[in-house]
Coordinates of C-alpha atoms and ligand atoms in Angstrom, one line a residue:
M1 CA 100.4 82.0 131.7
L2 CA 103.6 82.4 133.7
V3 CA 104.0 85.9 135.0
N4 CA 106.9 86.5 137.3
F5 CA 107.0 89.7 139.3
T6 CA 110.6 89.1 140.5
T7 CA 111.5 92.6 141.7
P8 CA 108.7 93.8 143.8
N9 CA 109.8 97.5 143.7
M10 CA 110.2 97.5 140.0
R11 CA 106.6 98.0 138.6
I12 CA 107.8 97.5 135.1
P13 CA 110.3 94.6 135.1
F14 CA 112.9 96.2 132.8
D15 CA 115.7 94.1 131.4
N16 CA 117.5 96.4 129.0
S17 CA 119.9 95.4 126.3
Y18 CA 119.9 98.2 123.7
S19 CA 121.3 100.6 126.3
K20 CA 124.3 98.3 126.6
L21 CA 125.2 98.7 123.0
P22 CA 128.0 101.2 122.1
D23 CA 127.3 104.9 122.9
H24 CA 126.9 106.0 119.3
F25 CA 123.9 103.8 118.8
Y26 CA 121.6 106.2 120.7
E27 CA 121.4 109.4 122.7
R28 CA 120.1 109.5 126.3
A29 CA 116.9 111.5 126.4
D30 CA 114.4 112.0 129.2
P31 CA 110.7 112.4 128.4
A32 CA 109.3 115.9 128.8
Q33 CA 106.9 116.9 131.6
V34 CA 103.3 117.3 130.7
P35 CA 100.8 119.4 132.7
A36 CA 97.7 117.3 133.1
P37 CA 97.9 113.7 131.9
T38 CA 94.7 111.8 131.7
L39 CA 94.4 108.1 130.9
I40 CA 92.5 107.1 127.7
T41 CA 93.1 103.4 128.1
V42 CA 95.5 100.7 129.1
N43 CA 95.8 97.3 127.3
N44 CA 95.2 95.0 130.3
S45 CA 96.0 91.7 128.6
L46 CA 99.2 93.0 127.0
A47 CA 100.3 94.6 130.3
T48 CA 99.8 91.3 132.1
E49 CA 101.8 89.4 129.5
L50 CA 104.6 91.9 129.9
G51 CA 104.7 91.4 133.7
I52 CA 103.1 94.7 134.5
E53 CA 100.0 94.9 136.8
P54 CA 97.3 96.7 134.7
E55 CA 95.8 98.2 137.9
W56 CA 99.2 99.8 138.7
L57 CA 99.5 101.1 135.1
R58 CA 96.1 102.7 135.5
S59 CA 97.0 104.3 138.9
D60 CA 98.5 107.8 139.3
A61 CA 102.0 106.2 139.5
G62 CA 101.5 104.3 136.3
L63 CA 100.0 107.3 134.6
A64 CA 103.0 109.3 135.5
V65 CA 105.2 106.8 133.7
I66 CA 103.2 106.5 130.5
S67 CA 102.8 110.3 130.3
G68 CA 106.6 110.8 130.7
N69 CA 106.3 112.7 134.0
T70 CA 108.2 110.0 135.9
V71 CA 111.1 107.8 134.8
A72 CA 110.2 104.3 136.2
E73 CA 112.8 102.4 138.2
G74 CA 114.9 100.3 135.8
S75 CA 114.1 102.5 132.8
E76 CA 117.0 104.0 130.8
P77 CA 115.3 106.4 128.4
L78 CA 117.0 106.8 125.1
A79 CA 116.5 107.9 121.5
Q80 CA 117.8 105.5 118.9
A81 CA 119.9 106.7 116.0
Y82 CA 118.8 105.8 112.5
A83 CA 118.9 107.0 108.9
G84 CA 116.4 106.3 106.1
H85 CA 115.2 106.7 102.6
Q86 CA 112.0 108.8 102.7
F87 CA 110.0 108.7 99.4
G88 CA 113.3 107.5 97.7
G89 CA 115.5 110.3 99.1
F90 CA 118.2 109.5 101.6
S91 CA 118.5 111.2 105.0
P92 CA 121.7 110.1 106.7
Q93 CA 120.4 111.2 110.1
L94 CA 116.8 110.8 111.3
G95 CA 116.6 109.0 114.6
D96 CA 113.9 109.0 117.3
G97 CA 112.8 112.6 117.1
R98 CA 109.5 112.1 118.8
A99 CA 109.9 108.8 120.5
I100 CA 111.8 107.6 123.5
L101 CA 112.6 104.0 124.4
L102 CA 111.9 103.5 128.1
G103 CA 113.5 100.0 128.1
E104 CA 112.8 96.4 127.4
V105 CA 110.8 93.7 129.2
I106 CA 110.5 89.9 128.7
H107 CA 107.0 88.9 127.4
A108 CA 105.4 85.8 129.0
N109 CA 106.2 83.9 125.7
G110 CA 109.9 84.6 126.4
E111 CA 110.4 87.2 123.7
R112 CA 112.1 90.5 124.5
K113 CA 109.9 93.6 123.9
D114 CA 110.6 97.3 123.7
I115 CA 108.4 99.8 125.6
Q116 CA 108.5 103.2 123.9
L117 CA 106.7 106.5 124.4
K118 CA 105.7 108.2 121.2
G119 CA 105.1 111.9 121.5
S120 CA 107.0 112.5 124.8
G121 CA 109.0 115.6 123.7
R122 CA 112.2 116.6 122.1
T123 CA 115.3 114.4 121.8
P124 CA 118.8 115.1 120.2
F125 CA 117.2 113.8 116.9
S126 CA 114.2 116.1 116.9
R127 CA 115.7 118.6 114.4
G128 CA 113.0 121.3 114.0
G129 CA 110.2 119.2 115.4
D130 CA 108.6 119.5 118.9
G131 CA 108.9 115.8 119.6
K132 CA 105.2 115.7 120.5
S133 CA 102.2 114.0 119.1
A134 CA 98.7 115.3 118.5
L135 CA 95.9 113.2 119.9
G136 CA 94.6 112.0 116.5
P137 CA 97.7 110.0 115.6
V138 CA 97.6 108.4 119.0
I139 CA 94.0 107.2 118.5
R140 CA 94.7 106.1 114.9
E141 CA 97.8 104.0 115.9
Y142 CA 96.0 102.4 118.9
L143 CA 93.0 101.4 116.9
M144 CA 95.0 100.3 113.8
C145 CA 97.7 98.3 115.4
E146 CA 95.3 96.4 117.8
A147 CA 93.0 95.6 114.8
M148 CA 96.0 94.4 112.8
F149 CA 97.0 92.1 115.8
A150 CA 93.5 90.7 115.9
L151 CA 93.6 90.1 112.1
G152 CA 96.7 88.0 112.7
V153 CA 99.2 90.4 111.1
P154 CA 102.6 90.8 112.7
T155 CA 102.6 94.2 114.3
T156 CA 103.8 96.5 117.1
R157 CA 101.2 96.8 119.8
A158 CA 99.5 99.4 121.9
L159 CA 100.1 99.3 125.7
A160 CA 98.5 102.6 126.6
A161 CA 97.3 106.0 125.4
V162 CA 97.0 109.3 127.3
T163 CA 96.1 112.9 126.7
T164 CA 98.6 115.3 128.0
G165 CA 96.5 118.4 128.9
E166 CA 98.7 120.3 126.6
K167 CA 98.1 121.8 123.1
V168 CA 100.4 121.0 120.3
I169 CA 100.9 123.4 117.4
R170 CA 100.1 121.9 114.0
E171 CA 98.0 123.8 111.5
E172 CA 96.1 124.9 114.6
R173 CA 96.5 124.3 118.3
I174 CA 95.2 120.9 119.0
D175 CA 95.1 118.4 122.0
G176 CA 98.3 116.4 122.5
G177 CA 98.6 112.8 123.4
I178 CA 101.2 110.1 124.1
F179 CA 101.1 106.6 122.8
T180 CA 102.9 103.7 124.5
R181 CA 104.2 101.3 121.9
V182 CA 105.4 97.8 122.4
A183 CA 107.6 96.3 119.6
S184 CA 109.7 93.2 119.2
S185 CA 112.4 95.8 118.6
H186 CA 112.7 99.2 116.9
L187 CA 115.5 98.1 114.6
R188 CA 114.8 99.2 111.1
V189 CA 116.5 99.1 107.7
G190 CA 117.3 102.7 108.5
T191 CA 119.3 101.6 111.6
F192 CA 121.7 99.7 109.4
Q193 CA 121.8 102.5 106.9
Y194 CA 122.8 104.9 109.6
F195 CA 126.1 103.0 110.2
A196 CA 126.6 101.9 106.6
T197 CA 126.6 105.5 105.4
R198 CA 129.3 106.2 108.1
N199 CA 131.3 103.1 106.9
D200 CA 131.0 101.7 110.4
T201 CA 131.2 98.0 109.6
E202 CA 131.9 97.1 113.2
A203 CA 128.6 98.6 114.2
I204 CA 126.8 96.7 111.4
K205 CA 128.3 93.5 112.7
T206 CA 127.1 94.4 116.2
L207 CA 123.6 95.0 114.8
V208 CA 123.6 91.8 112.9
D209 CA 124.3 89.8 116.0
F210 CA 121.8 91.8 118.1
A211 CA 119.1 91.3 115.5
L212 CA 119.7 87.6 115.0
N213 CA 119.8 87.0 118.7
R214 CA 116.6 88.9 119.2
H215 CA 114.4 88.0 116.2
F216 CA 115.8 84.8 114.7
P217 CA 117.5 83.0 117.5
H218 CA 117.2 79.7 115.7
A219 CA 119.6 81.1 113.1
E220 CA 122.1 82.5 115.6
T221 CA 124.7 79.9 115.1
S222 CA 124.8 80.5 111.4
L223 CA 128.3 80.5 109.8
S224 CA 127.3 83.5 107.7
P225 CA 125.3 85.7 110.1
A226 CA 124.8 88.6 107.8
L227 CA 123.5 86.4 104.9
T228 CA 121.3 84.5 107.3
L229 CA 119.8 87.8 108.7
L230 CA 119.2 89.1 105.2
E231 CA 117.4 85.9 104.2
E232 CA 115.3 85.9 107.5
V233 CA 114.3 89.5 107.0
I234 CA 113.4 88.9 103.4
S235 CA 111.1 86.0 104.4
A236 CA 109.5 87.9 107.2
Q237 CA 108.8 90.9 105.0
A238 CA 107.5 88.8 102.1
Q239 CA 105.0 87.3 104.5
L240 CA 104.1 90.6 106.0
I241 CA 103.5 92.5 102.8
A242 CA 101.5 89.6 101.2
H243 CA 99.4 89.5 104.3
W244 CA 98.8 93.3 104.3
M245 CA 97.7 93.2 100.7
S246 CA 95.3 90.3 101.2
I247 CA 93.3 92.3 103.7
G248 CA 93.4 95.6 101.8
F249 CA 95.9 97.4 104.0
I250 CA 97.9 100.3 102.7
H251 CA 100.8 101.3 105.0
G252 CA 101.2 104.6 103.3
V253 CA 104.8 105.5 104.3
M254 CA 107.0 102.5 103.6
N255 CA 110.2 104.5 104.0
T256 CA 113.3 102.5 105.0
D257 CA 113.1 104.0 108.5
N258 CA 109.6 102.5 108.9
F259 CA 110.6 99.1 107.7
A260 CA 111.2 96.8 110.7
I261 CA 113.9 94.1 110.8
S262 CA 111.5 92.0 112.9
G263 CA 108.9 91.8 110.1
E264 CA 106.3 93.6 112.2
T265 CA 104.1 96.4 110.8
I266 CA 105.5 99.6 112.3
D267 CA 104.6 103.2 112.2
Y268 CA 100.9 103.7 111.7
G269 CA 101.0 107.1 110.3
P270 CA 98.8 107.7 107.2
C271 CA 97.8 104.0 106.9
A272 CA 94.3 102.9 106.0
F273 CA 92.2 100.0 104.7
M274 CA 90.7 100.3 101.2
D275 CA 87.0 100.5 100.7
D276 CA 86.5 100.2 97.0
F277 CA 89.2 98.1 95.4
H278 CA 91.8 99.7 93.2
P279 CA 95.5 98.7 92.9
N280 CA 96.5 102.4 92.7
C281 CA 94.6 103.3 95.9
V282 CA 96.5 105.8 98.1
F283 CA 95.3 107.6 101.2
S284 CA 98.4 109.6 102.3
A285 CA 98.1 113.2 101.4
I286 CA 101.9 113.5 100.9
D287 CA 102.2 110.4 98.7
R288 CA 101.6 112.4 95.5
D289 CA 103.3 110.0 93.1
A290 CA 101.4 107.0 94.6
R291 CA 104.8 105.4 95.5
Y292 CA 103.2 103.6 98.4
S293 CA 99.9 102.6 96.7
W294 CA 98.3 99.2 97.6
G295 CA 99.6 97.5 94.5
N296 CA 103.2 98.9 94.8
Q297 CA 103.8 97.5 98.2
G298 CA 105.3 94.3 97.1
S299 CA 107.9 96.0 94.8
I300 CA 108.6 98.8 97.4
A301 CA 109.5 96.1 99.9
H302 CA 111.9 94.7 97.4
W303 CA 113.4 98.2 97.0
N304 CA 113.8 98.6 100.8
L305 CA 115.3 95.1 101.1
T306 CA 117.8 96.0 98.4
R307 CA 118.8 99.0 100.5
F308 CA 119.1 96.6 103.5
A309 CA 121.3 94.2 101.5
E310 CA 123.6 97.1 100.5
T311 CA 124.4 97.8 104.2
L312 CA 125.4 94.2 104.7
L313 CA 127.7 93.8 101.6
P314 CA 131.0 94.2 103.5
L315 CA 129.9 91.4 105.8
L316 CA 128.5 89.0 103.1
D317 CA 131.9 88.3 101.6
P318 CA 135.3 90.1 101.6
E319 CA 135.2 89.8 97.8
P320 CA 132.8 92.5 96.5
D321 CA 131.7 90.5 93.5
T322 CA 130.8 87.5 95.6
A323 CA 129.1 89.7 98.1
M324 CA 127.0 91.2 95.4
K325 CA 126.0 87.8 94.0
L326 CA 125.0 86.5 97.4
A327 CA 122.8 89.6 97.9
E328 CA 121.2 89.3 94.5
A329 CA 120.4 85.6 95.0
A330 CA 118.7 86.5 98.3
L331 CA 116.8 89.4 96.8
N332 CA 115.6 87.2 93.9
S333 CA 114.2 84.8 96.4
Y334 CA 112.1 87.6 97.9
S335 CA 110.3 88.0 94.6
K336 CA 109.5 84.3 94.4
Q337 CA 108.4 84.1 98.0
F338 CA 106.3 87.2 97.8
I339 CA 104.4 86.2 94.7
N340 CA 103.9 82.7 96.0
L341 CA 102.5 83.9 99.3
Y342 CA 100.3 86.5 97.6
H343 CA 98.7 83.8 95.4
L344 CA 98.3 81.6 98.4
H345 CA 96.4 84.3 100.2
Y346 CA 94.0 84.7 97.3
K347 CA 93.6 81.0 96.8
S348 CA 92.3 80.7 100.3
K349 CA 90.3 84.0 100.2
L350 CA 88.5 82.6 97.0
S351 CA 88.7 79.0 98.1
L352 CA 90.3 77.9 94.8
T353 CA 91.3 74.4 93.8
E354 CA 95.1 73.6 93.7
D355 CA 95.2 73.8 89.9
A356 CA 93.1 76.9 89.5
P357 CA 94.9 79.2 87.1
I358 CA 96.8 82.2 88.6
E359 CA 95.2 84.4 85.9
F360 CA 91.8 83.9 87.6
I361 CA 93.1 85.8 90.6
Q362 CA 94.4 88.7 88.5
G363 CA 91.2 88.7 86.5
T364 CA 89.1 88.9 89.7
L365 CA 91.1 91.9 91.0
S366 CA 90.8 93.7 87.7
L367 CA 87.1 93.1 87.7
L368 CA 86.7 94.4 91.3
A369 CA 88.7 97.5 90.2
D370 CA 86.5 98.1 87.1
Q371 CA 83.3 97.6 89.0
Q372 CA 84.4 99.7 92.0
V373 CA 83.5 96.9 94.4
D374 CA 84.1 97.2 98.1
Y375 CA 87.0 94.9 98.8
T376 CA 86.1 93.6 102.3
L377 CA 82.4 93.2 101.5
F378 CA 83.2 91.3 98.3
F379 CA 85.1 88.6 100.2
R380 CA 82.7 88.7 103.1
R381 CA 79.6 88.1 100.9
L382 CA 81.5 85.5 98.8
T383 CA 82.3 83.6 102.0
Q384 CA 78.6 83.7 102.9
L385 CA 77.6 82.6 99.4
A386 CA 80.0 79.7 99.6
N387 CA 78.6 78.8 102.9
K388 CA 75.0 79.2 101.5
D389 CA 74.4 81.9 104.1
T390 CA 73.3 84.4 101.6
E391 CA 71.9 84.8 98.1
A392 CA 74.1 85.7 95.0
S393 CA 72.1 89.0 94.9
K394 CA 74.0 90.3 97.9
L395 CA 77.2 89.9 96.0
V396 CA 75.7 91.2 92.7
E397 CA 74.6 94.4 94.4
L398 CA 78.2 95.4 95.1
F399 CA 78.9 95.6 91.3
I400 CA 78.0 98.3 88.9
D401 CA 77.1 95.7 86.2
A402 CA 75.1 92.7 87.6
E403 CA 75.9 90.6 84.5
A404 CA 79.6 91.0 85.0
C405 CA 79.2 89.6 88.6
L406 CA 77.0 86.7 87.5
K407 CA 79.5 85.7 84.8
W408 CA 82.3 85.8 87.3
I409 CA 80.4 83.6 89.8
D410 CA 79.8 81.0 87.0
E411 CA 83.5 80.8 86.4
W412 CA 84.4 80.8 90.1
I413 CA 82.1 77.9 90.9
T414 CA 84.1 75.7 88.4
L415 CA 87.3 76.5 90.3
L416 CA 85.9 76.2 93.9
D417 CA 87.4 73.8 96.3
D418 CA 84.6 72.8 98.7
D419 CA 87.1 71.7 101.3
L420 CA 88.4 75.2 101.7
I421 CA 85.1 76.9 102.3
T422 CA 85.5 77.0 106.1
T423 CA 89.0 78.5 105.7
M424 CA 87.4 81.4 103.9
Q425 CA 85.8 82.4 107.2
Q426 CA 89.2 82.5 108.8
V427 CA 90.9 84.7 106.2
N428 CA 88.1 87.1 105.0
P429 CA 87.4 89.5 107.8
I430 CA 83.9 90.8 108.6
T431 CA 85.0 94.0 110.3
I432 CA 88.1 96.0 109.5
P433 CA 89.1 99.4 110.7
R434 CA 87.5 101.4 107.9
N435 CA 89.0 104.8 107.5
H436 CA 85.8 106.8 108.0
Q437 CA 85.2 105.0 111.3
V438 CA 88.8 105.7 112.5
E439 CA 88.4 109.3 111.5
A440 CA 85.1 109.6 113.3
A441 CA 86.6 108.2 116.5
I442 CA 89.5 110.8 116.2
Q443 CA 87.1 113.7 115.7
Q444 CA 85.0 112.6 118.7
A445 CA 88.2 112.2 120.8
Y446 CA 89.2 115.8 120.1
K447 CA 85.8 116.7 121.6
G448 CA 86.8 114.8 124.8
D449 CA 84.5 111.8 124.0
F450 CA 86.1 108.4 123.7
T451 CA 82.9 106.4 123.3
L452 CA 83.5 105.5 119.7
F453 CA 87.2 104.8 120.2
H454 CA 86.3 102.2 122.9
R455 CA 83.4 100.7 120.8
L456 CA 85.6 100.3 117.7
H457 CA 88.5 98.9 119.7
E458 CA 86.2 96.2 121.1
A459 CA 84.5 95.4 117.8
W460 CA 87.8 95.0 116.0
K461 CA 89.1 92.5 118.5
H462 CA 87.2 89.7 116.8
P463 CA 87.2 90.5 113.1
F464 CA 86.3 87.0 111.9
T465 CA 83.3 86.5 114.2
E466 CA 79.7 87.5 113.4
N467 CA 78.3 89.8 116.1
P468 CA 74.9 91.4 115.6
E469 CA 75.9 94.3 117.8
H470 CA 78.6 95.3 115.3
E471 CA 76.6 94.8 112.1
D472 CA 76.5 98.5 111.3
L473 CA 80.3 98.5 111.3
E474 CA 80.5 96.0 108.5
L475 CA 78.9 98.5 106.0
A476 CA 80.9 100.4 103.4
P477 CA 80.8 104.1 103.8
L478 CA 78.1 106.0 101.9
P479 CA 79.7 108.3 99.3
E480 CA 79.3 111.3 101.6
E481 CA 80.9 109.4 104.6
R482 CA 84.1 108.4 102.7
V483 CA 87.4 109.7 104.0
T484 CA 89.9 109.2 101.3
Q485 CA 92.9 111.2 102.7
T486 CA 95.1 110.6 105.6
F487 CA 97.9 112.7 107.0
C488 CA 101.2 111.7 108.6
G489 CA 101.2 111.5 112.4
T490 CA 103.4 114.5 113.0
Ligands
AMP1 P1 107.7 109.2 110.7 O1 107.0 110.0 109.6 O2 106.9 109.0 111.9 O3 108.3 107.9 110.2 O4 109.0 110.1 111.1 C1 110.1 110.4 110.3 C2 111.1 111.1 111.1 O5 110.7 112.4 111.5 C3 111.6 110.4 112.4 O6 113.0 110.7 112.5 C4 110.8 111.1 113.4 O7 111.4 111.0 114.7 C5 110.8 112.6 112.9 N1 109.6 113.3 113.4 C6 108.3 113.1 113.1 N2 107.5 114.0 113.8 C7 108.3 114.7 114.6 C8 108.1 115.7 115.6 N3 106.8 116.1 115.9 N4 109.1 116.1 116.3 C9 110.4 115.7 116.0 N5 110.7 114.8 115.1 C10 109.6 114.2 114.4
MG2 MG1 109.0 106.5 111.5

């Protein structure tokens, strides 16, 4: 890997571009001082890939930067402006209220990455909030995003986590933390909405060029940049959401301000992985109408992309009718792409022949829901069964009704493509971040003990590999261990 420490004094090789955009795209904002920062962890491999020496990041000087106590050389801290639809209701002004972009660096693979502190104090966008983060959401985001990365899902990453030595006031006084997030960018649908609602077409044009250059450089020379961007974002999101659903992931807060233009999973607030399968499964305590349930994610993405297309209309064509038709055609292609990808995921999860009927997939999922089957264990044991590593009884025991399972196996065998069996191992994870495990690590962290955090983080680095040391983590929670609610990371 080529890592180039070109500027010896600059410990983080910043190369900022967002700060060069017009002034009304952001507000300058320095991180707040914290009394007693302590390192929880640094992501050594990611740091190295970003041209940052992990040893330095772990040192007092590095800790001062990731706790917000020092502004590193080359950093131009700022809070980005954005709007957003939250649970369907539009807020024309949100913005980074508890996050500060330190700047950008170039990854070893040539891609530009944002480095952002989350929970580093108030910004001009904080409204009534304190701009801080409790420790729990820091632990959750670290574990979840790194597990998602290991599962092969496009995602923002974790560079570091610290405790601040300061209490934050939520329902009670609890320990505060700061999370260092790395993202391909923090452009969201809400960024475009911020300018669209102000009729600032010039700004949208600037964003389109910025986003194409940064995320879809192969399409930069397009004769119709806005349409190309719309089509690229649609494809990236169709892939992302189908992938989420295939592994049982529920984002939980798919507001348009949490919907990234890059196609990365962003904003790990109340997210969780399902245990027992149910399409209406919801974890988030504030999602009372199940708007962001597992099974709604495909159509919510379409809704969000429609909001995105609306911001681009003036740039799609000067003639409103034509612009509308172009947007509609692109959005229709989302539905086709999404359904196609969704089926492809299940075809490989179930190792189905090319001509297996699509209805079999739907029937399988309905059966899992009726029988309250653990989603991850079902596909794990099916993979073992297909590989003759286990008896059918291990699958049957996941069902309420043994007969229903045996009948399903009989049908499945007739549709099985033997050539795909090895693929099953690459798509059906053995360990996923189960919600009760994440919650246990959070509770331990509040007691000052990070042992479980480190253990889980290590275990979830290799989700498709058998490891006898992590066998206990494969198990579904006992009824009394289940944690069925999550809360937003405020
Ligand atoms: P989120 O739920 O993380 O997507 O955040 C939604 C909006 O609320 C964003 O504009 C955040 O910056 C803002 N926000 C969330 N928590 C806080 C906080 N503790 N202080 C200030 N702003 C916040
Ligand atoms: Mg957000």
